[in-house]
Tab-separated table of C-alpha atoms in Angstrom:
chain	number	residue	atom	x	y	z
W	1	LEU	CA	66.134	122.385	31.553
W	2	ALA	CA	67.730	119.248	32.904
W	3	SER	CA	68.012	116.314	30.563
W	4	PRO	CA	65.242	113.758	30.925
W	5	ILE	CA	66.035	111.056	33.467
W	6	ARG	CA	66.669	107.664	31.922
W	7	PHE	CA	66.596	104.749	34.345
W	8	PRO	CA	69.416	102.307	33.536
W	9	VAL	CA	67.309	99.269	32.591
W	10	PRO	CA	69.791	96.568	31.542
W	11	PHE	CA	69.383	94.451	28.478
W	12	GLN	CA	67.808	91.003	29.190
W	13	THR	CA	67.774	91.221	32.984
W	14	SER	CA	65.457	90.162	35.760
W	15	ALA	CA	63.097	92.353	37.773
W	16	ARG	CA	65.362	92.027	40.781
W	17	SER	CA	68.319	93.359	38.802
W	18	ILE	CA	66.218	96.293	37.657
W	19	ILE	CA	65.345	97.158	41.261
W	20	LEU	CA	68.955	96.843	42.403
W	21	CYS	CA	70.115	98.893	39.451
W	22	SER	CA	67.655	101.679	40.227
W	23	LEU	CA	68.561	101.770	43.918
W	24	CYS	CA	72.315	101.708	43.341
W	25	SER	CA	72.643	104.068	40.436
W	26	SER	CA	69.527	105.946	39.413
W	27	ILE	CA	68.639	107.580	42.723
W	28	PRO	CA	72.025	109.196	43.463
W	29	ARG	CA	72.444	110.264	39.839
W	30	ILE	CA	68.949	111.803	39.778
W	31	ALA	CA	69.795	113.716	42.935
W	32	ALA	CA	73.013	114.972	41.361
W	33	VAL	CA	71.181	116.173	38.253
W	34	MET	CA	68.537	117.962	40.323
W	35	ALA	CA	71.203	119.588	42.458
W	36	ASP	CA	73.272	121.037	39.619
W	37	GLY	CA	70.467	121.860	37.222
W	38	GLY	CA	71.639	119.556	34.461
W	39	SER	CA	75.079	121.055	33.952
W	40	ALA	CA	77.465	119.658	31.381
W	41	LEU	CA	79.775	116.735	31.973
W	42	LYS	CA	83.328	117.644	32.936
W	43	PRO	CA	86.410	115.417	32.429
W	44	LEU	CA	88.734	114.674	35.351
W	45	GLY	CA	92.085	116.029	34.256
W	46	ALA	CA	94.387	113.711	32.329
W	47	PHE	CA	92.354	110.607	33.175
W	48	TYR	CA	89.377	111.832	31.181
W	49	VAL	CA	86.647	110.358	33.365
W	50	GLU	CA	83.573	112.527	33.011
W	51	TYR	CA	81.474	113.626	35.973
W	52	ARG	CA	78.681	116.173	36.186
W	53	GLU	CA	80.120	119.610	36.913
W	54	GLY	CA	79.290	120.713	40.441
W	55	ASP	CA	78.630	117.156	41.639
W	56	LEU	CA	81.088	116.705	44.512
W	57	LEU	CA	80.285	113.029	44.963
W	58	GLY	CA	80.739	112.431	41.236
W	59	HIS	CA	84.064	114.274	41.393
W	60	LEU	CA	85.231	112.012	44.224
W	61	LEU	CA	84.045	108.842	42.486
W	62	ALA	CA	85.844	109.894	39.315
W	63	TYR	CA	89.108	109.289	41.180
W	64	PHE	CA	87.968	105.845	42.296
W	65	SER	CA	87.045	105.118	38.691
W	66	ASN	CA	90.744	105.357	37.844
W	67	ALA	CA	91.737	102.740	40.415
W	68	PRO	CA	92.941	100.203	37.780
W	69	ILE	CA	95.424	102.745	36.401
W	70	ILE	CA	96.701	103.629	39.871
W	71	VAL	CA	96.900	99.969	40.895
W	72	THR	CA	98.862	99.104	37.749
W	73	ALA	CA	101.385	101.830	38.528
W	74	PHE	CA	101.643	100.565	42.117
W	75	ILE	CA	102.238	96.967	40.974
W	76	ILE	CA	105.028	98.071	38.637
W	77	GLY	CA	106.632	100.158	41.385
W	78	TYR	CA	106.315	97.326	43.909
W	79	TRP	CA	107.993	94.848	41.557
W	80	PHE	CA	110.969	97.163	40.998
W	81	ARG	CA	111.356	97.280	44.784
W	82	ALA	CA	110.693	93.613	45.655
W	83	ARG	CA	111.874	91.845	42.463
W	84	ASP	CA	109.828	88.743	43.350
W	85	LEU	CA	108.245	86.194	41.003
W	86	GLN	CA	104.706	86.407	42.355
W	87	THR	CA	104.175	89.945	41.072
W	88	PRO	CA	105.009	89.189	37.404
W	89	PHE	CA	102.596	86.250	37.395
W	90	LEU	CA	99.914	88.439	38.956
W	91	SER	CA	100.539	90.882	36.112
W	92	VAL	CA	100.230	88.096	33.532
W	93	GLY	CA	96.906	87.158	35.081
W	94	LEU	CA	95.677	90.737	34.834
W	95	VAL	CA	96.676	90.864	31.166
W	96	ILE	CA	94.721	87.654	30.550
W	97	CYS	CA	91.780	89.181	32.414
W	98	VAL	CA	91.813	92.256	30.173
W	99	GLY	CA	92.001	90.068	27.071
W	100	VAL	CA	89.037	87.940	28.177
W	101	ASN	CA	87.075	91.134	28.844
W	102	MET	CA	87.693	92.390	25.303
W	103	VAL	CA	86.519	89.069	23.863
W	104	LEU	CA	83.365	89.007	26.009
W	105	LYS	CA	82.492	92.600	25.120
W	106	ASN	CA	82.605	91.817	21.411
W	107	ILE	CA	80.588	88.626	21.853
W	108	ILE	CA	77.822	90.053	24.051
W	109	LYS	CA	77.776	93.522	22.440
W	110	GLN	CA	75.604	95.103	25.104
W	111	PRO	CA	75.616	98.920	24.875
W	112	ARG	CA	76.545	101.293	27.649
W	113	PRO	CA	73.997	103.575	29.361
W	114	TYR	CA	72.588	106.513	27.427
W	115	GLU	CA	75.025	109.061	28.906
W	116	HIS	CA	78.038	107.291	27.403
W	117	ALA	CA	76.511	105.415	24.506
W	118	HIS	CA	78.859	107.363	22.211
W	119	LEU	CA	81.879	105.386	23.457
W	120	LYS	CA	83.222	102.892	20.936
W	121	THR	CA	83.488	99.992	23.398
W	122	TYR	CA	80.585	97.902	24.704
W	123	GLY	CA	79.494	97.826	28.326
W	124	MET	CA	79.115	94.143	29.230
W	125	PRO	CA	81.082	93.183	31.252
W	126	SER	CA	82.689	96.227	32.858
W	127	ASP	CA	86.445	96.116	32.323
W	128	HIS	CA	87.116	98.205	35.443
W	129	ALA	CA	85.004	95.898	37.612
W	130	GLN	CA	86.553	92.792	36.093
W	131	PHE	CA	90.080	94.117	36.643
W	132	MET	CA	89.409	94.996	40.278
W	133	GLY	CA	87.484	91.776	40.909
W	134	PHE	CA	90.461	89.787	39.641
W	135	LEU	CA	92.928	91.810	41.713
W	136	ALA	CA	90.937	91.582	44.955
W	137	THR	CA	90.280	87.834	44.618
W	138	TYR	CA	93.881	86.987	43.685
W	139	PHE	CA	95.223	89.182	46.482
W	140	CYS	CA	92.994	87.503	49.083
W	141	ARG	CA	93.898	84.041	47.803
W	142	LEU	CA	97.583	84.957	47.998
W	143	LEU	CA	97.194	86.184	51.590
W	144	LEU	CA	95.247	83.104	52.681
W	145	ALA	CA	97.602	80.642	50.987
W	146	ARG	CA	100.988	82.244	51.585
W	147	ALA	CA	101.038	85.203	53.987
W	148	ILE	CA	98.569	84.488	56.793
W	149	PRO	CA	99.771	80.915	57.555
W	150	THR	CA	103.252	82.322	58.257
W	151	CYS	CA	102.083	85.105	60.592
W	152	ARG	CA	104.015	85.318	63.845
W	153	ASN	CA	101.250	86.954	65.903
W	154	GLN	CA	97.631	88.091	65.788
W	155	LEU	CA	98.596	91.689	65.069
W	156	GLU	CA	100.310	90.649	61.851
W	157	SER	CA	97.269	88.585	60.855
W	158	LEU	CA	95.039	91.579	61.544
W	159	GLY	CA	97.205	93.681	59.261
W	160	TYR	CA	96.744	91.220	56.398
W	161	PHE	CA	92.986	91.051	56.944
W	162	SER	CA	92.856	94.860	56.967
W	163	ALA	CA	94.766	94.965	53.681
W	164	ALA	CA	92.334	92.479	52.115
W	165	LEU	CA	89.359	94.511	53.351
W	166	ALA	CA	90.886	97.702	51.954
W	167	VAL	CA	91.334	96.118	48.517
W	168	TRP	CA	87.716	94.926	48.472
W	169	CYS	CA	86.493	98.365	49.590
W	170	LEU	CA	88.475	99.911	46.734
W	171	THR	CA	86.900	97.372	44.370
W	172	GLY	CA	83.422	98.248	45.615
W	173	MET	CA	83.998	101.970	45.234
W	174	THR	CA	85.364	101.470	41.719
W	175	CYS	CA	82.291	99.460	40.709
W	176	TRP	CA	79.938	102.030	42.240
W	177	SER	CA	81.747	104.858	40.467
W	178	ARG	CA	81.251	103.213	37.070
W	179	VAL	CA	77.498	102.981	37.667
W	180	TYR	CA	77.093	106.394	39.281
W	181	LEU	CA	79.012	108.180	36.529
W	182	GLY	CA	76.888	106.505	33.862
W	183	TYR	CA	79.541	104.334	32.242
W	184	HIS	CA	77.873	101.023	33.065
W	185	TYR	CA	74.623	99.457	34.188
W	186	PHE	CA	74.564	97.717	37.550
W	187	ASP	CA	74.520	94.218	36.077
W	188	GLN	CA	77.517	95.062	33.870
W	189	VAL	CA	79.745	95.810	36.874
W	190	LEU	CA	78.295	92.913	38.869
W	191	ILE	CA	79.032	90.393	36.137
W	192	GLY	CA	82.393	92.013	35.421
W	193	CYS	CA	83.435	91.633	39.058
W	194	ALA	CA	82.212	88.028	39.100
W	195	VAL	CA	84.096	87.136	35.900
W	196	GLY	CA	87.253	88.731	37.300
W	197	GLY	CA	86.899	86.746	40.517
W	198	ILE	CA	86.439	83.455	38.663
W	199	LEU	CA	89.454	84.130	36.452
W	200	ALA	CA	91.520	84.979	39.547
W	201	LEU	CA	90.583	81.690	41.214
W	202	LEU	CA	91.533	79.754	38.085
W	203	TRP	CA	94.792	81.616	37.491
W	204	SER	CA	95.882	81.500	41.140
W	205	THR	CA	95.274	77.742	41.133
W	206	VAL	CA	97.527	77.407	38.089
W	207	VAL	CA	100.233	79.615	39.632
W	208	PHE	CA	100.208	78.083	43.122
W	209	ASN	CA	99.994	74.435	42.033
W	210	PHE	CA	101.851	74.254	38.727
W	211	ILE	CA	104.145	77.297	38.379
W	212	GLU	CA	105.237	78.232	41.891
W	213	PRO	CA	106.924	74.846	42.546
W	214	HIS	CA	109.236	75.668	39.617
W	215	PHE	CA	110.152	79.196	40.766
W	216	GLY	CA	113.687	78.022	41.513
W	217	THR	CA	114.108	76.750	37.960
W	218	ILE	CA	112.593	79.880	36.479
W	219	ALA	CA	114.915	82.056	38.542
W	220	SER	CA	117.915	80.182	37.131
W	221	TRP	CA	117.128	81.231	33.582
W	222	PRO	CA	119.842	83.648	32.322
W	223	LEU	CA	117.469	86.545	31.668
W	224	VAL	CA	115.679	86.162	35.011
W	225	ASN	CA	118.985	85.622	36.799
W	226	LEU	CA	119.973	89.219	36.021
W	227	PHE	CA	117.456	90.465	38.583
W	228	PHE	CA	117.950	88.045	41.461
W	229	GLU	CA	120.679	87.517	44.011
W	230	ASN	CA	119.950	83.822	44.669
W	231	PRO	CA	118.623	82.254	41.438
W	232	GLY	CA	118.303	78.793	42.944
W	233	SER	CA	115.926	79.947	45.684
W	234	SER	CA	112.180	79.767	45.224
W	235	GLN	CA	111.947	82.975	47.215
W	236	CYS	CA	114.135	84.862	44.701
W	237	HIS	CA	115.487	87.744	46.713
W	238	ALA	CA	116.313	90.816	44.657
W	239	LYS	CA	119.837	92.034	44.281
W	240	GLY	CA	120.686	94.535	46.957
W	241	SER	CA	117.687	93.649	49.149
């Protein structure tokens, strides 16, 4: 027999949140359970994200659930290619975001849904949603403030807008995956994404207004100078680029 269905009713939430939660997570998960007859959860390879065996949609969303890991690897690879100063400060912001998430989890102490209540970490706010919310907001702010104003034609502007849309779509799919797979309630990913966005706005303001004007000075530091061809330039071109 299939396990009894437990609607993800968040702790201390409004009736509207309950309705949204049910529509966004309960219905597709109920359908998946009915389709596979309540089969056991299966981990996704080395990432160890569990999805219900036989659930093709859950299998697909399990990959999206690992977006923060993939994005982190991409950021590291991009920095080794570009050797700019914006990427390290984006990374610092993401580290701060993760730290704030850990603090909030231990203050709020809201449990995860029943399916993953055995996990040692709390569910509010979702760390995946907060990470992606920070990344998407910072990326869009960076495009609007630095890239788009320097576009030479409409096609280039369209490319930047498409990139921003793709990042937000990835963020949305990551948030949905965390709810669908039973790792978080709807309000946990919603608040996580909102907290990440707020932190990104604050951190990008600090970087653009107070740190970026000193990029030339930072690039002249001996340790930083090892990686850049023109240490006095605020653009900081990498050696060999």
